[in-house]
mmCIF file of C-alpha atoms in Angstrom:
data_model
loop_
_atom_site.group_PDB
_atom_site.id
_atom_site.type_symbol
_atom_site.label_atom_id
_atom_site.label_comp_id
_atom_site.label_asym_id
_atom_site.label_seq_id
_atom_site.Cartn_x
_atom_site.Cartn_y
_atom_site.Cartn_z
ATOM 1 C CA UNK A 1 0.427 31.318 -38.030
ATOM 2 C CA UNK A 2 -3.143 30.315 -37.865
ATOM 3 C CA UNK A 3 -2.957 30.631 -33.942
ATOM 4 C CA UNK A 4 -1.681 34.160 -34.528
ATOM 5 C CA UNK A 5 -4.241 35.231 -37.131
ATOM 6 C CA UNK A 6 -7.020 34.019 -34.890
ATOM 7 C CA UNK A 7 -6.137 35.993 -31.866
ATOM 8 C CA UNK A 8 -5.410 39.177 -33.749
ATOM 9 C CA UNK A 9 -8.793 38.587 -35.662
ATOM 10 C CA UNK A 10 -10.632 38.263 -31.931
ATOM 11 C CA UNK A 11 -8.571 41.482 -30.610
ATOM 12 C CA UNK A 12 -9.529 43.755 -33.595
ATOM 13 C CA UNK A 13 -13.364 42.183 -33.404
ATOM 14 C CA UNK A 14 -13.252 43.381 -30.002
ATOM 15 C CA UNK A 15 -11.768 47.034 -30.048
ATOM 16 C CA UNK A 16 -14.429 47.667 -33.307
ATOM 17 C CA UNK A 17 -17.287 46.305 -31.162
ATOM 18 C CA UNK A 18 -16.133 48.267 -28.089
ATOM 19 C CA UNK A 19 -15.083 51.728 -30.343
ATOM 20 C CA UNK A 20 -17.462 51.682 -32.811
ATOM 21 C CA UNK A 21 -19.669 54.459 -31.862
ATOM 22 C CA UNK A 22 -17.255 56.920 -30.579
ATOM 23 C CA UNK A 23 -15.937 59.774 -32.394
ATOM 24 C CA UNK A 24 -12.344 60.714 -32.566
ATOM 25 C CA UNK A 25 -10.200 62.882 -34.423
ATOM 26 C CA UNK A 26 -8.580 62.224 -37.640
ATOM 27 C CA UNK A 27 -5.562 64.582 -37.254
ATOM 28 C CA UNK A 28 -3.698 66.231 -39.855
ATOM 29 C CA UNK A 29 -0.022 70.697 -38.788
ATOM 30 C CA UNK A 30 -1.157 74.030 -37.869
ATOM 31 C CA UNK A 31 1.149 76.067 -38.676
ATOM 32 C CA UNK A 32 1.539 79.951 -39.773
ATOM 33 C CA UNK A 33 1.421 78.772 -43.242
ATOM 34 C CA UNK A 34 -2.251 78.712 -43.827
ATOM 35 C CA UNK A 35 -1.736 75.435 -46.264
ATOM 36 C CA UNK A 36 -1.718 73.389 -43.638
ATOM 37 C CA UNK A 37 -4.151 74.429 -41.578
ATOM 38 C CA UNK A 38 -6.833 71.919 -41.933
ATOM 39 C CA UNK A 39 -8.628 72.106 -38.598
ATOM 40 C CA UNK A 40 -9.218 69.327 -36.348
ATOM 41 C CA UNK A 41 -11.937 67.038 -38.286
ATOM 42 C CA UNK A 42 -13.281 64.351 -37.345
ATOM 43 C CA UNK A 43 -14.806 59.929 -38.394
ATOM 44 C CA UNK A 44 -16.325 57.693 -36.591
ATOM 45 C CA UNK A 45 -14.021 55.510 -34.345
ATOM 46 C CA UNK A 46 -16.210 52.575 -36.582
ATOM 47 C CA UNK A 47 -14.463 53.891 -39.913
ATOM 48 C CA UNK A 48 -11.279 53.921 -38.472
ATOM 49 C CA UNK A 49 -11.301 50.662 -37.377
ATOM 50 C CA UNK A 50 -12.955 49.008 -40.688
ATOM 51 C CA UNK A 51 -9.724 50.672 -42.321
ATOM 52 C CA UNK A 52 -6.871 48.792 -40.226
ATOM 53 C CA UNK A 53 -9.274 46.100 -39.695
ATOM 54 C CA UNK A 54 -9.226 45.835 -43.850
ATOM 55 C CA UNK A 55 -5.482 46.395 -43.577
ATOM 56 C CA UNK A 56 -5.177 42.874 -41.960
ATOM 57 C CA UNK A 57 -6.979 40.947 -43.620
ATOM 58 C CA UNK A 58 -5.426 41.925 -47.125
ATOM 59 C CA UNK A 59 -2.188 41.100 -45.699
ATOM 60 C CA UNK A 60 0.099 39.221 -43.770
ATOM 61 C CA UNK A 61 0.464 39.418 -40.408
ATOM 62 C CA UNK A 62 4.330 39.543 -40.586
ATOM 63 C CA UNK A 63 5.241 41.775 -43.689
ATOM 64 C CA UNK A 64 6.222 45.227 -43.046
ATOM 65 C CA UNK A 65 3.302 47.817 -42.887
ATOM 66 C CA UNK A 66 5.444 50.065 -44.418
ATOM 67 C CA UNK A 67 6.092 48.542 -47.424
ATOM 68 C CA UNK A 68 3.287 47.450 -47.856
ATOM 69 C CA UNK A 69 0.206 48.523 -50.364
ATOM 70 C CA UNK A 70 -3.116 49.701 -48.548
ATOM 71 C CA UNK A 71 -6.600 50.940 -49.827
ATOM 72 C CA UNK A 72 -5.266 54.858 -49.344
ATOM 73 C CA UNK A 73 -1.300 53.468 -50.042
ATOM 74 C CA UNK A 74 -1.467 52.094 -53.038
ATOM 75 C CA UNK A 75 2.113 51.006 -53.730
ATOM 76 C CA UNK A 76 0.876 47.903 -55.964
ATOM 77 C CA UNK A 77 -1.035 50.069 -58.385
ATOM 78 C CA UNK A 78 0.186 49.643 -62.335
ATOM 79 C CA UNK A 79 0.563 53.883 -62.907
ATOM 80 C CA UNK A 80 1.977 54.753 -59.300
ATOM 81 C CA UNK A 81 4.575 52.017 -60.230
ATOM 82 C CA UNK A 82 5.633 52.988 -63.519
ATOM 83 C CA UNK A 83 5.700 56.516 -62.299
ATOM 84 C CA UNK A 84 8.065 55.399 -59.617
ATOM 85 C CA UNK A 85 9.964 54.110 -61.985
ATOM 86 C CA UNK A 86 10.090 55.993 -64.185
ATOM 87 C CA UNK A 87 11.219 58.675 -61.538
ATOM 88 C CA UNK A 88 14.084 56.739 -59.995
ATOM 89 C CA UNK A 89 15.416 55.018 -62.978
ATOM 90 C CA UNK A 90 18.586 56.620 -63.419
ATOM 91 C CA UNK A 91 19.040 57.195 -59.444
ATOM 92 C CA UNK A 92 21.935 54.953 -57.669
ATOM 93 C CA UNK A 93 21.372 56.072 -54.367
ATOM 94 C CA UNK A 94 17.986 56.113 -52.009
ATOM 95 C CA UNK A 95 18.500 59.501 -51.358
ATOM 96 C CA UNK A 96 18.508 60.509 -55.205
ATOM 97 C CA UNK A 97 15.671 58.379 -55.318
ATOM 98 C CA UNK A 98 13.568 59.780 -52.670
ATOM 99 C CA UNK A 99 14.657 63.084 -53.758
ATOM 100 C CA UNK A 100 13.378 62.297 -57.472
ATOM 101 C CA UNK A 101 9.710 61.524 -55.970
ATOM 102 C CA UNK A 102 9.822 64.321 -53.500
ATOM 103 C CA UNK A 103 10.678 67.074 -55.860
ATOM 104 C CA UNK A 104 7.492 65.787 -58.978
ATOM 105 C CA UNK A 105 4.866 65.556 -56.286
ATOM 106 C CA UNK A 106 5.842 69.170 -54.885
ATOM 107 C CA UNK A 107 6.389 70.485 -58.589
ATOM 108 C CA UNK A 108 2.942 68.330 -60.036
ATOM 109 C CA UNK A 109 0.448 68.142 -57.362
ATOM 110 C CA UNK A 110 -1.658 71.441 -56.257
ATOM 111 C CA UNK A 111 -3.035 71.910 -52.955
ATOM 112 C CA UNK A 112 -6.868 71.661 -52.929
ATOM 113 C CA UNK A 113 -7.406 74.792 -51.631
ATOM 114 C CA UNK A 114 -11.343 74.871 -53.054
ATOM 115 C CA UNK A 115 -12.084 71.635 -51.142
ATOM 116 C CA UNK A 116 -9.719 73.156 -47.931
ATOM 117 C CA UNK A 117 -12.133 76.189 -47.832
ATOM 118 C CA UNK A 118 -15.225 74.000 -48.346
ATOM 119 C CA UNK A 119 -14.707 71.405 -45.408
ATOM 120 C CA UNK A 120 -13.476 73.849 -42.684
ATOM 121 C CA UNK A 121 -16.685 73.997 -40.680
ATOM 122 C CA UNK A 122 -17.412 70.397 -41.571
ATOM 123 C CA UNK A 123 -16.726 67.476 -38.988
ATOM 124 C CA UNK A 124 -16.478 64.449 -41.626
ATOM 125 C CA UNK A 125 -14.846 65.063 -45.049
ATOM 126 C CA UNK A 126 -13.344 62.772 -47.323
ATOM 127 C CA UNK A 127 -9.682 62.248 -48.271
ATOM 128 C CA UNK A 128 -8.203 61.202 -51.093
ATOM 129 C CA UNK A 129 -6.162 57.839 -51.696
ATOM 130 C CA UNK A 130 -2.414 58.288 -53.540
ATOM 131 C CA UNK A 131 -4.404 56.807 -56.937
ATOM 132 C CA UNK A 132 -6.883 59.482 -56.423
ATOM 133 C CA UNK A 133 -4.512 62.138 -55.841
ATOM 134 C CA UNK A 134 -2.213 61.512 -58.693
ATOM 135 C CA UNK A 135 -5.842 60.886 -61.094
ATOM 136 C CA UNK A 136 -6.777 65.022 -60.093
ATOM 137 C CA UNK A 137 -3.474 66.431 -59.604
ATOM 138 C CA UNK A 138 -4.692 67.819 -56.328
ATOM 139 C CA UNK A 139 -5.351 67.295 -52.844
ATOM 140 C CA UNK A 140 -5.054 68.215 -48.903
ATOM 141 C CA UNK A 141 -2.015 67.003 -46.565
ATOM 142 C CA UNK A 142 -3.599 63.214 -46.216
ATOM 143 C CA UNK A 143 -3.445 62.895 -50.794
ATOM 144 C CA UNK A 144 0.179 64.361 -50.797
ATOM 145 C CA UNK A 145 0.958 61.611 -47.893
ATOM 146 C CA UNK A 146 -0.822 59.109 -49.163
ATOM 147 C CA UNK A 147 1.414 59.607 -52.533
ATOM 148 C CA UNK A 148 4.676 60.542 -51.654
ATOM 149 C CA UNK A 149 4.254 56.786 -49.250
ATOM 150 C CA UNK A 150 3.197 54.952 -51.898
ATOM 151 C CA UNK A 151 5.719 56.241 -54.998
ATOM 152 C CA UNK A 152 8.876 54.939 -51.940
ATOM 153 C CA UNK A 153 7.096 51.806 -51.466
ATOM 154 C CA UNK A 154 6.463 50.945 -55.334
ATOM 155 C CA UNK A 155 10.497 51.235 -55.310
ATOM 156 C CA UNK A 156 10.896 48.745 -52.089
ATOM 157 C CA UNK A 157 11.671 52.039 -49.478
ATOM 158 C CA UNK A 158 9.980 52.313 -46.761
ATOM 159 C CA UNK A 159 7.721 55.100 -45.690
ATOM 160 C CA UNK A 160 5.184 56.174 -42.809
ATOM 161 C CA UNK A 161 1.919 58.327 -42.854
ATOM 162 C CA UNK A 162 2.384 60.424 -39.969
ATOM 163 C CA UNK A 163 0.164 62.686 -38.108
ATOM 164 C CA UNK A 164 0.816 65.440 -35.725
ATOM 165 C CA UNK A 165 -1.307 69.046 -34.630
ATOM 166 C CA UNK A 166 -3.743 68.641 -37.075
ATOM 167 C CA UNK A 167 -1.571 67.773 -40.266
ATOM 168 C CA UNK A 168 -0.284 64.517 -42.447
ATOM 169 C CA UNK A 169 3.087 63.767 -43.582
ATOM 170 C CA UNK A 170 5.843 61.302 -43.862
ATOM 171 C CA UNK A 171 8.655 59.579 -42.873
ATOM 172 C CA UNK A 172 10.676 58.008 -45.109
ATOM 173 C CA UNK A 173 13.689 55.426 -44.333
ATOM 174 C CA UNK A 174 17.071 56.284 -46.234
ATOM 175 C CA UNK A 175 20.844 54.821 -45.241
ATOM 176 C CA UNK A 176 19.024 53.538 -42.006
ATOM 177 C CA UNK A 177 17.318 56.754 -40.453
ATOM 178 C CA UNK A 178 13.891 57.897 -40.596
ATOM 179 C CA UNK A 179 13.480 61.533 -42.125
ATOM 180 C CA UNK A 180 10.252 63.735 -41.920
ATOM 181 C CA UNK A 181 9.248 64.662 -45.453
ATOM 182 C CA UNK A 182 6.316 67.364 -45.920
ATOM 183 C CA UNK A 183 5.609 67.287 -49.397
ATOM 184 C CA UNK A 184 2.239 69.604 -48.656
ATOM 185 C CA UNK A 185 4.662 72.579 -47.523
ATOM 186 C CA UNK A 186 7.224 71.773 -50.056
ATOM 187 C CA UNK A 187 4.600 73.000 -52.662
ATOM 188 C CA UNK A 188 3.612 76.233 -51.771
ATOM 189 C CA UNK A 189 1.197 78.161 -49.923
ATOM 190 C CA UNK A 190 -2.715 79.338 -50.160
ATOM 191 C CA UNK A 191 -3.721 82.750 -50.771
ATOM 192 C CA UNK A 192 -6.243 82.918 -47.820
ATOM 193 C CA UNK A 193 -7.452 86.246 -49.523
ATOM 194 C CA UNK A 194 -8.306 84.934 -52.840
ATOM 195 C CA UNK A 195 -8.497 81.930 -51.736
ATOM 196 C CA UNK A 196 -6.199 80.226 -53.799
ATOM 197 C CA UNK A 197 -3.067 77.415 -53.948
ATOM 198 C CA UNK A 198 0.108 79.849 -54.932
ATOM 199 C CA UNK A 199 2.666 77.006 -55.783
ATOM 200 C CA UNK A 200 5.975 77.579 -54.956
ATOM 201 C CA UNK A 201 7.732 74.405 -55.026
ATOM 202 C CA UNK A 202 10.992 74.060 -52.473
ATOM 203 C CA UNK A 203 13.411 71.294 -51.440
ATOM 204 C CA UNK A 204 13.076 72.523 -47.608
ATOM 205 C CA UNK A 205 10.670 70.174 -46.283
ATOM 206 C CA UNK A 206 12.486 67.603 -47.942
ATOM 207 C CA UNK A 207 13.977 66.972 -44.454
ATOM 208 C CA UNK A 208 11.739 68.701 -41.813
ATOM 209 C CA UNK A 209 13.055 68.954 -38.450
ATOM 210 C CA UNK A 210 10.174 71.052 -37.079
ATOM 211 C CA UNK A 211 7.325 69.029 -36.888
ATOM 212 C CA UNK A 212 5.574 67.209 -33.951
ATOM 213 C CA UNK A 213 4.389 64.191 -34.615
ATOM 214 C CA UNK A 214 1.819 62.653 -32.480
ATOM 215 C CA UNK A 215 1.014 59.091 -34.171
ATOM 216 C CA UNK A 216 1.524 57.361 -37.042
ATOM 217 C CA UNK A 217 -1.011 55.153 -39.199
ATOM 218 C CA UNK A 218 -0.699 51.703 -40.029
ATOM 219 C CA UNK A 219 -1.385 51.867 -43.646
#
């Protein structure tokens, strides 16, 4: 294990040294629904590595990234575990349970469309972590991820941030499959005239069959 930790240490040394300067983009869907049209925004290839290079060395090598808690996913926090609880108590099956989370973050968290219409000619913005997004009760695609992963990982399911065409979701592991869950669609819409979130909560991104993912991230 020691042998293993050490080369993975030297390889992620390595791609920070080599990256750390370069911009890319940090991806989150267009769509015709203006709520998730965030733009293409962009860090510095040096944040991005700091955060997976963080991931490692809080954890394991060999557990499961996607059960585990991260910096932006965190499963392991006191409130985002009670909440889970609290959510799935009375649930038998994962489905019921995923279902449970799903449908409070869609019905409880509003899109940020203030901070949306603030950042969209801005090429670094911040996002918020699933503590942060549950603290304000609002946030962009990356918060509703970031949440809707941790609540299924508080609960021992396992779920993805995934990125694709400029927008975040999830994918969530029930009965053996991965589903695509889109939690920011599932709550409604922005007003692009008044510029305003117009919730309008729905159980149709609960399963999303329409979305094309190009990466996932490892936290």
């Amino acid at each position: 294990m020691k042998v293993k930790g050490t080369i993975v240490f030297a390889i992620l040394f390595c791609i920070g040294f080599f990256y750390q300067n370069t911009v890319f983009a940090m991806v989150f869907t267009s769509s015709s629904n203006p709520i998730v049209n965030e733009l293409g925004h962009a860090r510095t290839k040096e944040q991005g590595f700091m955060t997976g290079f963080s991931y490692f060395l809080m954890n394991t090598f060999d557990q499961n990234p996607f059960l585990t808690p991260s910096d932006v996913v965190e499963s392991d926090n006191s409130t985002i575990k009670a909440l889970a609880q609290q959510l799935t108590d009375e649930k038998e099956s994962e489905l019921e349970k995923s279902k449970a989370i799903y449908s409070w973050i869609i019905k409880n968290i509003e899109y940020d469309a203030d901070y949306y219409f603030q950042v969209q000619n801005l090429t670094n913005f911040n996002f918020d972590s699933a503590v942060e997004t549950l603290e304000k009760r609002k946030s962009m695609c990356m918060g509703y991820a970031h949440l809707n992963a941790a609540l299924h990982r508080a609960i021992g399911i396992e779920a993805k941030v995934v990125y694709g065409n400029e927008h975040a979701w999830n994918e969530v592991y029930l009965d053996g499959t991965w589903y695509a869950q889109d939690s920011t669609k599932g709550a409604g819409f922005v007003d692009t005239q008044n510029k305003k979130f117009i919730p309008s909560p729905s159980m149709d991104y609960f399963i999303s069959k329409d979305l094309q993912k190009e990466g996932e991230y490892y936290w």
